[in-house]
PDB file of C-alpha atoms in Angstrom:
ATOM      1  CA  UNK A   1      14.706 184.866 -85.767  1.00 53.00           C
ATOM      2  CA  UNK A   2      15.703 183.111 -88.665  1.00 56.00           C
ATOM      3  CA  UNK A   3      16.396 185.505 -91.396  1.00 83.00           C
ATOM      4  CA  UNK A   4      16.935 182.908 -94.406  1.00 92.00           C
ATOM      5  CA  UNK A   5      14.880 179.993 -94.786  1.00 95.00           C
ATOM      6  CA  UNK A   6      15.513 177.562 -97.347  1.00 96.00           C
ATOM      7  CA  UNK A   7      12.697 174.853 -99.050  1.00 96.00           C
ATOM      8  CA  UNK A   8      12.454 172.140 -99.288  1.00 96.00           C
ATOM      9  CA  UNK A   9      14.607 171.165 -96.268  1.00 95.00           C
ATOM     10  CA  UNK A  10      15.165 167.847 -97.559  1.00 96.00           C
ATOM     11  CA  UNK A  11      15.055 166.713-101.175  1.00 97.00           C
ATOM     12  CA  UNK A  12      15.711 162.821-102.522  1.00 97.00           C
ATOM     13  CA  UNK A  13      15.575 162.433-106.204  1.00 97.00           C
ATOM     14  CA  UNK A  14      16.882 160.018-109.083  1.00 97.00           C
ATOM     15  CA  UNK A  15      19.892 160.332-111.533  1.00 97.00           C
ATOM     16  CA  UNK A  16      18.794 162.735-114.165  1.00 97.00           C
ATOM     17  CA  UNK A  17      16.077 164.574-112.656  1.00 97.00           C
ATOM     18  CA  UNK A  18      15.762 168.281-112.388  1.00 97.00           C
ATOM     19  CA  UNK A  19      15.711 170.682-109.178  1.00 97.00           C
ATOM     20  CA  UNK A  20      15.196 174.187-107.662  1.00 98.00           C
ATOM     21  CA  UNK A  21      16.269 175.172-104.249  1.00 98.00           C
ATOM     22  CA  UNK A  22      15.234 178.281-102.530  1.00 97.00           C
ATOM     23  CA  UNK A  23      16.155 180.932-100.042  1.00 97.00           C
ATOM     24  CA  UNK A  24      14.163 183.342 -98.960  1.00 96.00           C
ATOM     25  CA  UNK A  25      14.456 186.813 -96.449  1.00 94.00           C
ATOM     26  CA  UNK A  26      12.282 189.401 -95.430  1.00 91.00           C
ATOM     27  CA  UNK A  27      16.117 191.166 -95.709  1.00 89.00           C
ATOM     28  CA  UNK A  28      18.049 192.941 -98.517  1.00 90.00           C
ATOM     29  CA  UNK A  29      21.568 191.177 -98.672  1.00 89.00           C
ATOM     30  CA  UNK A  30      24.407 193.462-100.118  1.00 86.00           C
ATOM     31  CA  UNK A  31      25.470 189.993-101.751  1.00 88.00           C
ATOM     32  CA  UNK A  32      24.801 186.543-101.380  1.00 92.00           C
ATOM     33  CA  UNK A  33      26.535 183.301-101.732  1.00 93.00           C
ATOM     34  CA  UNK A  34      25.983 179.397-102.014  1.00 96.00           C
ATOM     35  CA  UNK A  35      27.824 176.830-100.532  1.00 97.00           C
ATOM     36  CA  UNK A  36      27.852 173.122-100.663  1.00 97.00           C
ATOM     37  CA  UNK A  37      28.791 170.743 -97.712  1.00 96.00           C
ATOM     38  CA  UNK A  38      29.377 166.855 -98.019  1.00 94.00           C
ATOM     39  CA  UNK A  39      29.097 164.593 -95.030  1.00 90.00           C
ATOM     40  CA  UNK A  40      32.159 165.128 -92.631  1.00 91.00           C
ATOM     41  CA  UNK A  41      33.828 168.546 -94.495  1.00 95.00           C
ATOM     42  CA  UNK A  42      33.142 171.822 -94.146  1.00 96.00           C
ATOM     43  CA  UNK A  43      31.045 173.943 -96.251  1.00 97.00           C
ATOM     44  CA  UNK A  44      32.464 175.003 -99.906  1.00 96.00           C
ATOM     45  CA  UNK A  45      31.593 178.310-101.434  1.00 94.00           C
ATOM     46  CA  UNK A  46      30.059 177.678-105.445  1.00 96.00           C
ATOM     47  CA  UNK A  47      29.142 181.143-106.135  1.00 94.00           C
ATOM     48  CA  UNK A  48      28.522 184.918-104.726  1.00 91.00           C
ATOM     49  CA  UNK A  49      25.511 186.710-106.217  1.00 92.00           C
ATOM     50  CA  UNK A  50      25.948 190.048-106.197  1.00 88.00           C
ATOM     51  CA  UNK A  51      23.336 192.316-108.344  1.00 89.00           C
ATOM     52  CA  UNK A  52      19.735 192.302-108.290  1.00 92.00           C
ATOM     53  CA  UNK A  53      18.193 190.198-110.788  1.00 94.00           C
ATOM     54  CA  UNK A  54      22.050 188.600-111.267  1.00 94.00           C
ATOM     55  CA  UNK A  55      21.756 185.023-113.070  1.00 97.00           C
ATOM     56  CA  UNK A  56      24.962 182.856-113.176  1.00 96.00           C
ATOM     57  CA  UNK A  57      25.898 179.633-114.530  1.00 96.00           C
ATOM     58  CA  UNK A  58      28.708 176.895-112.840  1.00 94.00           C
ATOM     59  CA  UNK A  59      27.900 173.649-115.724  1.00 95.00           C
ATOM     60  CA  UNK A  60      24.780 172.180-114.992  1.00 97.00           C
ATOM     61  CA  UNK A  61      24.089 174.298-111.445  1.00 97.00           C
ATOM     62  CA  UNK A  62      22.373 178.139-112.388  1.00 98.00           C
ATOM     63  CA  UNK A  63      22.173 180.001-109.611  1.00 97.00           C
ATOM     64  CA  UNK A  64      19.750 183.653-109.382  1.00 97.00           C
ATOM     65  CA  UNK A  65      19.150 186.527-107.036  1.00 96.00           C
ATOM     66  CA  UNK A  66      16.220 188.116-107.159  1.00 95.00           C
ATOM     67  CA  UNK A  67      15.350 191.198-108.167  1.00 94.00           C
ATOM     68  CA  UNK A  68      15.004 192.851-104.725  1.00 94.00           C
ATOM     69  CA  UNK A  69      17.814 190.999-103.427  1.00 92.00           C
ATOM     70  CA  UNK A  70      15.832 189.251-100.815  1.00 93.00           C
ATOM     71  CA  UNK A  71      15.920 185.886-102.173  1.00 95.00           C
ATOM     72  CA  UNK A  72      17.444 183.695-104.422  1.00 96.00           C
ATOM     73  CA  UNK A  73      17.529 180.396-105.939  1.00 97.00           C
ATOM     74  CA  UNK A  74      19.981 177.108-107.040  1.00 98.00           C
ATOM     75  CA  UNK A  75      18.666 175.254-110.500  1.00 98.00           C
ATOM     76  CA  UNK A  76      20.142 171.595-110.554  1.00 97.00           C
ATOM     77  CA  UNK A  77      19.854 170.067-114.250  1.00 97.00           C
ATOM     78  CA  UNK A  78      20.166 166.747-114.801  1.00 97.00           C
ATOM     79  CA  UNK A  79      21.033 165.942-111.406  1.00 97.00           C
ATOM     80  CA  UNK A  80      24.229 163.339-110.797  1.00 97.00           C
ATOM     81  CA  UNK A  81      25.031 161.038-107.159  1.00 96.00           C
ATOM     82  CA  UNK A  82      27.855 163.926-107.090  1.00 95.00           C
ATOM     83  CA  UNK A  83      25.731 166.755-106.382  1.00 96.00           C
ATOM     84  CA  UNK A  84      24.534 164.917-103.353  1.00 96.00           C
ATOM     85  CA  UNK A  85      25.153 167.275-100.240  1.00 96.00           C
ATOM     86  CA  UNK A  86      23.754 170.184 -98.193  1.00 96.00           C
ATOM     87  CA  UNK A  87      23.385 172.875 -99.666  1.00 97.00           C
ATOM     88  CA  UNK A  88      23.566 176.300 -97.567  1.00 97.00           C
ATOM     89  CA  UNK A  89      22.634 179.986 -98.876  1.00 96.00           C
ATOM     90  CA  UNK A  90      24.500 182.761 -96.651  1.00 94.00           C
ATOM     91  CA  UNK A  91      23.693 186.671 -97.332  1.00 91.00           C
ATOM     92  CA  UNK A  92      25.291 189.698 -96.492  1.00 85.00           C
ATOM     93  CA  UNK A  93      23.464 192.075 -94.578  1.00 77.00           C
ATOM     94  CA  UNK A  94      23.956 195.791 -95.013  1.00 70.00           C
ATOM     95  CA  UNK A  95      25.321 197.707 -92.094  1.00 65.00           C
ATOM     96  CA  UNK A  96      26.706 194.169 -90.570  1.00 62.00           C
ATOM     97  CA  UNK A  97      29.952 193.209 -89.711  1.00 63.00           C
ATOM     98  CA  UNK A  98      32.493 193.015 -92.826  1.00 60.00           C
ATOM     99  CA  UNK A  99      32.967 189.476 -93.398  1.00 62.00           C
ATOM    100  CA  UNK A 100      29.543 188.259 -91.389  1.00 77.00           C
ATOM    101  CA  UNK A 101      27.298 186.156 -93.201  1.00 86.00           C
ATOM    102  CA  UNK A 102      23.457 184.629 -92.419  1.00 89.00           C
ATOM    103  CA  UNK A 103      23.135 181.744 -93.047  1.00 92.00           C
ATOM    104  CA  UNK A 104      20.431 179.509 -93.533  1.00 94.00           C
ATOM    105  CA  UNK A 105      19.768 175.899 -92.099  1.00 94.00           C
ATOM    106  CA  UNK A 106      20.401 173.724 -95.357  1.00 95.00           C
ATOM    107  CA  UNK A 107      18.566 172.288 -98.163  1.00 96.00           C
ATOM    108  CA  UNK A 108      20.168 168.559 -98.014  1.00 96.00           C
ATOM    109  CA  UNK A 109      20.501 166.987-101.654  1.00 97.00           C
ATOM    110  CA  UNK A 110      20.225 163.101-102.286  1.00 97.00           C
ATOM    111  CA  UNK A 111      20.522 161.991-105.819  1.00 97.00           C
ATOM    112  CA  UNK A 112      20.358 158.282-106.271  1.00 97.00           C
ATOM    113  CA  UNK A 113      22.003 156.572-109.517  1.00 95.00           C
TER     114      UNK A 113
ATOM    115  CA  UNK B   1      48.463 176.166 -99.936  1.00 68.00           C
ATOM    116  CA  UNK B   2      46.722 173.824 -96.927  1.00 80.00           C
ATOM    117  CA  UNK B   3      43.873 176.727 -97.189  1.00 94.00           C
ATOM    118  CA  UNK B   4      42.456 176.421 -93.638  1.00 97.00           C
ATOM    119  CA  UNK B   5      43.542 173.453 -90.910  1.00 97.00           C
ATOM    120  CA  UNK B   6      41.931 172.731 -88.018  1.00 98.00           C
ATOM    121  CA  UNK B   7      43.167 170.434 -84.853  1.00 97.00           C
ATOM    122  CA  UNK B   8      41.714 168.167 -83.661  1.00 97.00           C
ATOM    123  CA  UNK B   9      39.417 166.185 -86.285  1.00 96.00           C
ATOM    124  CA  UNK B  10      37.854 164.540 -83.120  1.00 97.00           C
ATOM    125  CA  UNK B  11      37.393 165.184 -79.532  1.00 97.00           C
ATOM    126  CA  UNK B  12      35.639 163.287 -76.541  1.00 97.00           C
ATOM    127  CA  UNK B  13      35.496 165.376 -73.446  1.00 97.00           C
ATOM    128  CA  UNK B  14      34.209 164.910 -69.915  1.00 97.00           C
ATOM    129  CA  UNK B  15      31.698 167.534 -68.471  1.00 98.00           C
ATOM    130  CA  UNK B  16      34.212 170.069 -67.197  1.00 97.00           C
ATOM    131  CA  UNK B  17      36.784 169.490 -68.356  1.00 97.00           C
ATOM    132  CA  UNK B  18      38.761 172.479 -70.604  1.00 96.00           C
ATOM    133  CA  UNK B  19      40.307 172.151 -74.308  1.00 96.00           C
ATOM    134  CA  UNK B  20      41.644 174.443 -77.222  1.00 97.00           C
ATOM    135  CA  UNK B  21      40.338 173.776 -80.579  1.00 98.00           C
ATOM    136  CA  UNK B  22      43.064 175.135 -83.281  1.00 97.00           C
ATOM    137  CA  UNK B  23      42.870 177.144 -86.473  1.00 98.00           C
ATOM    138  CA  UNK B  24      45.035 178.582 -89.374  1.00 98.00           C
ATOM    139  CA  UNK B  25      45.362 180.062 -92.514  1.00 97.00           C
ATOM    140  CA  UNK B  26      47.494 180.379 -95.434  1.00 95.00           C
ATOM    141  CA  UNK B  27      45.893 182.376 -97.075  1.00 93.00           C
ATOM    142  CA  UNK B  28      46.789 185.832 -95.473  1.00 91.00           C
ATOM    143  CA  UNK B  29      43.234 186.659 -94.698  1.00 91.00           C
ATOM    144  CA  UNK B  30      42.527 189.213 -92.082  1.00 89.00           C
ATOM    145  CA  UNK B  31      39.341 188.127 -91.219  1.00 90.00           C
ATOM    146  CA  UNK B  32      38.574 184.532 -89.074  1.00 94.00           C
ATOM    147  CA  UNK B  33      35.843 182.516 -87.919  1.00 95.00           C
ATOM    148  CA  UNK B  34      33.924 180.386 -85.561  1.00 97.00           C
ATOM    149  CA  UNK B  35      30.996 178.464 -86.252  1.00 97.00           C
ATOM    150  CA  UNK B  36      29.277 175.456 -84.669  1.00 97.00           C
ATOM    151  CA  UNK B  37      26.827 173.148 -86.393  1.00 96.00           C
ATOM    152  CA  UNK B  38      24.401 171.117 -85.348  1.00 94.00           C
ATOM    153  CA  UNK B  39      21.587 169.230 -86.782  1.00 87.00           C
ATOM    154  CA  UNK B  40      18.404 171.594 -87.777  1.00 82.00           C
ATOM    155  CA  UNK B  41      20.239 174.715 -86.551  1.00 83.00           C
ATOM    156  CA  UNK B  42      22.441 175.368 -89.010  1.00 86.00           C
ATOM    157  CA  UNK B  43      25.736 177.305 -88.953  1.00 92.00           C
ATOM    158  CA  UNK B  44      26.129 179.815 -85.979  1.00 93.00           C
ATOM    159  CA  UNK B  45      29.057 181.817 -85.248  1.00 93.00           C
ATOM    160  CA  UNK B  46      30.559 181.561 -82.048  1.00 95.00           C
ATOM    161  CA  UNK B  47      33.247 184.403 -81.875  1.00 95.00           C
ATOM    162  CA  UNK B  48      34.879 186.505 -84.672  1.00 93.00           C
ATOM    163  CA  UNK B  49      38.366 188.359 -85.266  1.00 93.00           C
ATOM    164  CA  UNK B  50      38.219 190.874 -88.691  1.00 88.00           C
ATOM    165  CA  UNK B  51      41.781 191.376 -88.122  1.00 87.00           C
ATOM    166  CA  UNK B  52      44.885 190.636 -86.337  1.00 88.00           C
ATOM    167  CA  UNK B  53      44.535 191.747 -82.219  1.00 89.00           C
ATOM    168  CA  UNK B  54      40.735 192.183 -82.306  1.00 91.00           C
ATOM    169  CA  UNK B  55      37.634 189.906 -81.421  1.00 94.00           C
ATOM    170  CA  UNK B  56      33.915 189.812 -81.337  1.00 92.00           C
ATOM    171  CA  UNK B  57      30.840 187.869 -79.757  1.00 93.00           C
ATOM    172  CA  UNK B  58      28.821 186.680 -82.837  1.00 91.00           C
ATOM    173  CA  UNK B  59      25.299 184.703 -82.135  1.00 89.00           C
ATOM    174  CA  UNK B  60      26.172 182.105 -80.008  1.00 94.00           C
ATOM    175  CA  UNK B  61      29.327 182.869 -77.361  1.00 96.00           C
ATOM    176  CA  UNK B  62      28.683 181.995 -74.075  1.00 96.00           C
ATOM    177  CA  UNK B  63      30.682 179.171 -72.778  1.00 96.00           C
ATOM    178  CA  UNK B  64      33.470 180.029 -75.377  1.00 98.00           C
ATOM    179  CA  UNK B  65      36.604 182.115 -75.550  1.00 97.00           C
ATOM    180  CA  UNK B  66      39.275 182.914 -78.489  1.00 97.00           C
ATOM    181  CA  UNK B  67      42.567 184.083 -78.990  1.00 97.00           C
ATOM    182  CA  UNK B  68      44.140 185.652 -82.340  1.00 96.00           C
ATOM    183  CA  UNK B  69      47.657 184.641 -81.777  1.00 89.00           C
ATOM    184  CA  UNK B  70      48.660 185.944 -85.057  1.00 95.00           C
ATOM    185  CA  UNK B  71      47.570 186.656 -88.553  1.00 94.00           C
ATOM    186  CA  UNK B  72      47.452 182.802 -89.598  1.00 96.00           C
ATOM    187  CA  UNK B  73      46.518 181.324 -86.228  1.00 97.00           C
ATOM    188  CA  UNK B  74      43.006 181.436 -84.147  1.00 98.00           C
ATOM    189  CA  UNK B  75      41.865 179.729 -81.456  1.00 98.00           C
ATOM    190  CA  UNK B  76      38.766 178.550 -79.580  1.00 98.00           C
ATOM    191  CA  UNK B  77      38.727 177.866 -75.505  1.00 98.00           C
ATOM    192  CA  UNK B  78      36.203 175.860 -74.305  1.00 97.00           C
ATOM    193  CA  UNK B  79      37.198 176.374 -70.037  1.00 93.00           C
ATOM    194  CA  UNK B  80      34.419 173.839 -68.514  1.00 96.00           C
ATOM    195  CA  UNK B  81      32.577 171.676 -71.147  1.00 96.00           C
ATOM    196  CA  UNK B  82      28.827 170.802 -71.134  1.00 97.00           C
ATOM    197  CA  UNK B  83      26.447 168.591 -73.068  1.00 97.00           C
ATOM    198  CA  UNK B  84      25.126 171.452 -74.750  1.00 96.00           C
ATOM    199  CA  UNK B  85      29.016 171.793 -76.686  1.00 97.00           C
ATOM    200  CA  UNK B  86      28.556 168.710 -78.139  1.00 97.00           C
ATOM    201  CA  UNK B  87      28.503 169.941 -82.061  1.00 97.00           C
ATOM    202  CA  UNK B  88      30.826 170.220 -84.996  1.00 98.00           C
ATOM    203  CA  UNK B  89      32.985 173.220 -84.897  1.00 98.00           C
ATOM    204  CA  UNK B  90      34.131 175.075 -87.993  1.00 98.00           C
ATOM    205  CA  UNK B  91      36.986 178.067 -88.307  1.00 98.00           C
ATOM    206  CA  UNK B  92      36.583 179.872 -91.363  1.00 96.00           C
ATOM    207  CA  UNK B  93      38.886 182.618 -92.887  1.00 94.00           C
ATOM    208  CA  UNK B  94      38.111 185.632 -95.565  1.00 90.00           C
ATOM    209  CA  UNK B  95      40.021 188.396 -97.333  1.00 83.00           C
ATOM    210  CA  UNK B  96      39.352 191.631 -95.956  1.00 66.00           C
ATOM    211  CA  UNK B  97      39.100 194.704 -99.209  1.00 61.00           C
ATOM    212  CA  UNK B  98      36.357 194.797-102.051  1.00 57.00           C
ATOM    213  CA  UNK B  99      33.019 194.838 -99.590  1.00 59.00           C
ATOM    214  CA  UNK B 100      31.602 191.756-101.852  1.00 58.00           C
ATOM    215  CA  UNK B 101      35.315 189.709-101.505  1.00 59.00           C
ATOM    216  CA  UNK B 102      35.526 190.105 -97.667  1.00 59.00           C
ATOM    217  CA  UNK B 103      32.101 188.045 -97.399  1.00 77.00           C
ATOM    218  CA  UNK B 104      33.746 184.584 -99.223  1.00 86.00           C
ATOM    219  CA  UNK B 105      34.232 182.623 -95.956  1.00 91.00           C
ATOM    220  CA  UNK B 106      36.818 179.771 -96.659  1.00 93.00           C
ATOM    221  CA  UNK B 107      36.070 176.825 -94.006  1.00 97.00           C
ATOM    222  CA  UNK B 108      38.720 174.242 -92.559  1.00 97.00           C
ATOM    223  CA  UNK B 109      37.392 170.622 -92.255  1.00 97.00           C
ATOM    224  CA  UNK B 110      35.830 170.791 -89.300  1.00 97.00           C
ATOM    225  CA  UNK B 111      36.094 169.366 -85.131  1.00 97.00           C
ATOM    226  CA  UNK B 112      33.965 166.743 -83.999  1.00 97.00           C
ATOM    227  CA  UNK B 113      33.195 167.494 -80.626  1.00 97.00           C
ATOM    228  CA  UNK B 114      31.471 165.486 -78.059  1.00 97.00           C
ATOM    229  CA  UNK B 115      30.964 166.533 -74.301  1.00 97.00           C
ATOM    230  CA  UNK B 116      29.719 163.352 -72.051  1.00 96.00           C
TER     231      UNK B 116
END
């Protein structure tokens, strides 16, 4: 059972452009996080959501968690060849293991100059 | 600080035969990791240790064993190698305390691992 799914799966844009990824539960996540991976490294955490309805900003990346806490979502603006990567959402679960994430399969990013 | 190391960076392995994929931290994190990767599956976690002396099965262990030598230092045993271990394998580390703190998973480069 996959518990997160992101969309789109696969997304190839131009320098400049604009973007939204998603990730989406039928779970309630205690917290969740965001992490980017480029090709041959491991996966990076960018931010930890934590409240309901939570927005927060890193530069041009804005990153929300809904208002249930069931899904979330990653706002790209302006879009540069550097924020070319996967991109992996990982909640929290309540009651889980302390320290276990979910993670979901990826949303890979290619911006092209 | 190194963060997280793994060893090796690459691997090519016979069916059957046995290896020990390494893993530590600087960080003085309780908890560590085991994940594999592989393409449209995503991360999945192989084995677990939330502090020093004890492990747990996550998703995926069969095939796999681990050993927390210390509080730096965990490692993965793969006895007989198959086809089906051919993936990228990721240790991962995180600070045990404030609930939302113990879930930021810190990730070493990664193992290339291929089983012919």
């Amino acid at each position: 059972t996959q518990l997160l799914e992101q969309s789109p799966q696969f997304l190839s844009i131009q320098e400049g452009e604009n973007l939204t990824v998603y990730c989406n539960s039928s779970s309630v996540f205690s917290s969740l996080q965001w992490y980017r991976q480029e090709p041959g490294e491991g996966p990076v955490l960018l931010v930890t959501v934590v409240t309901g309805g939570e927005v927060k900003k890193l530069k041009r990346l804005t990153f929300q968690f809904g208002d249930a806490r069931k899904d979330s979502s990653l706002h790209i603006t302006a879009a540069q060849p550097g924020d070319t990567g996967l991109y992996l959402c990982a909640g929290a679960r309540y009651g889980g293991s302390q320290g276990n994430l979910i993670f979901g399969k990826g949303t890979k990013l290619s911006v092209k100059p | 600080n190194a963060g997280v190391t793994q060893t090796p960076k690459f691997q090519v392995l016979k069916t059957g035969q046995s290896m020990t994929l390494q893993c530590a931290q600087d960080m003085n994190h309780n908890s560590m990791y085991w994940y594999r990767q592989d393409p449209g599956m995503g991360l999945r976690l192989i084995y677990y240790s939330a502090s020093e002396g004890t492990t747990d099965k996550g998703e995926v262990p069969n095939g796999y064993n681990v050993s927390r030598l210390n509080k730096r230092e965990f490692s993965l045993r793969l006895e007989s190698a198959a086809p089906s271990q051919t993936s990228v394998y990721f240790c991962a580390s995180s600070q045990q305390g404030a609930a939302v703190f113990s879930y930021e998973q810190y990730f070493g480069p990664g193992t290339r691992l291929t089983v012919t």
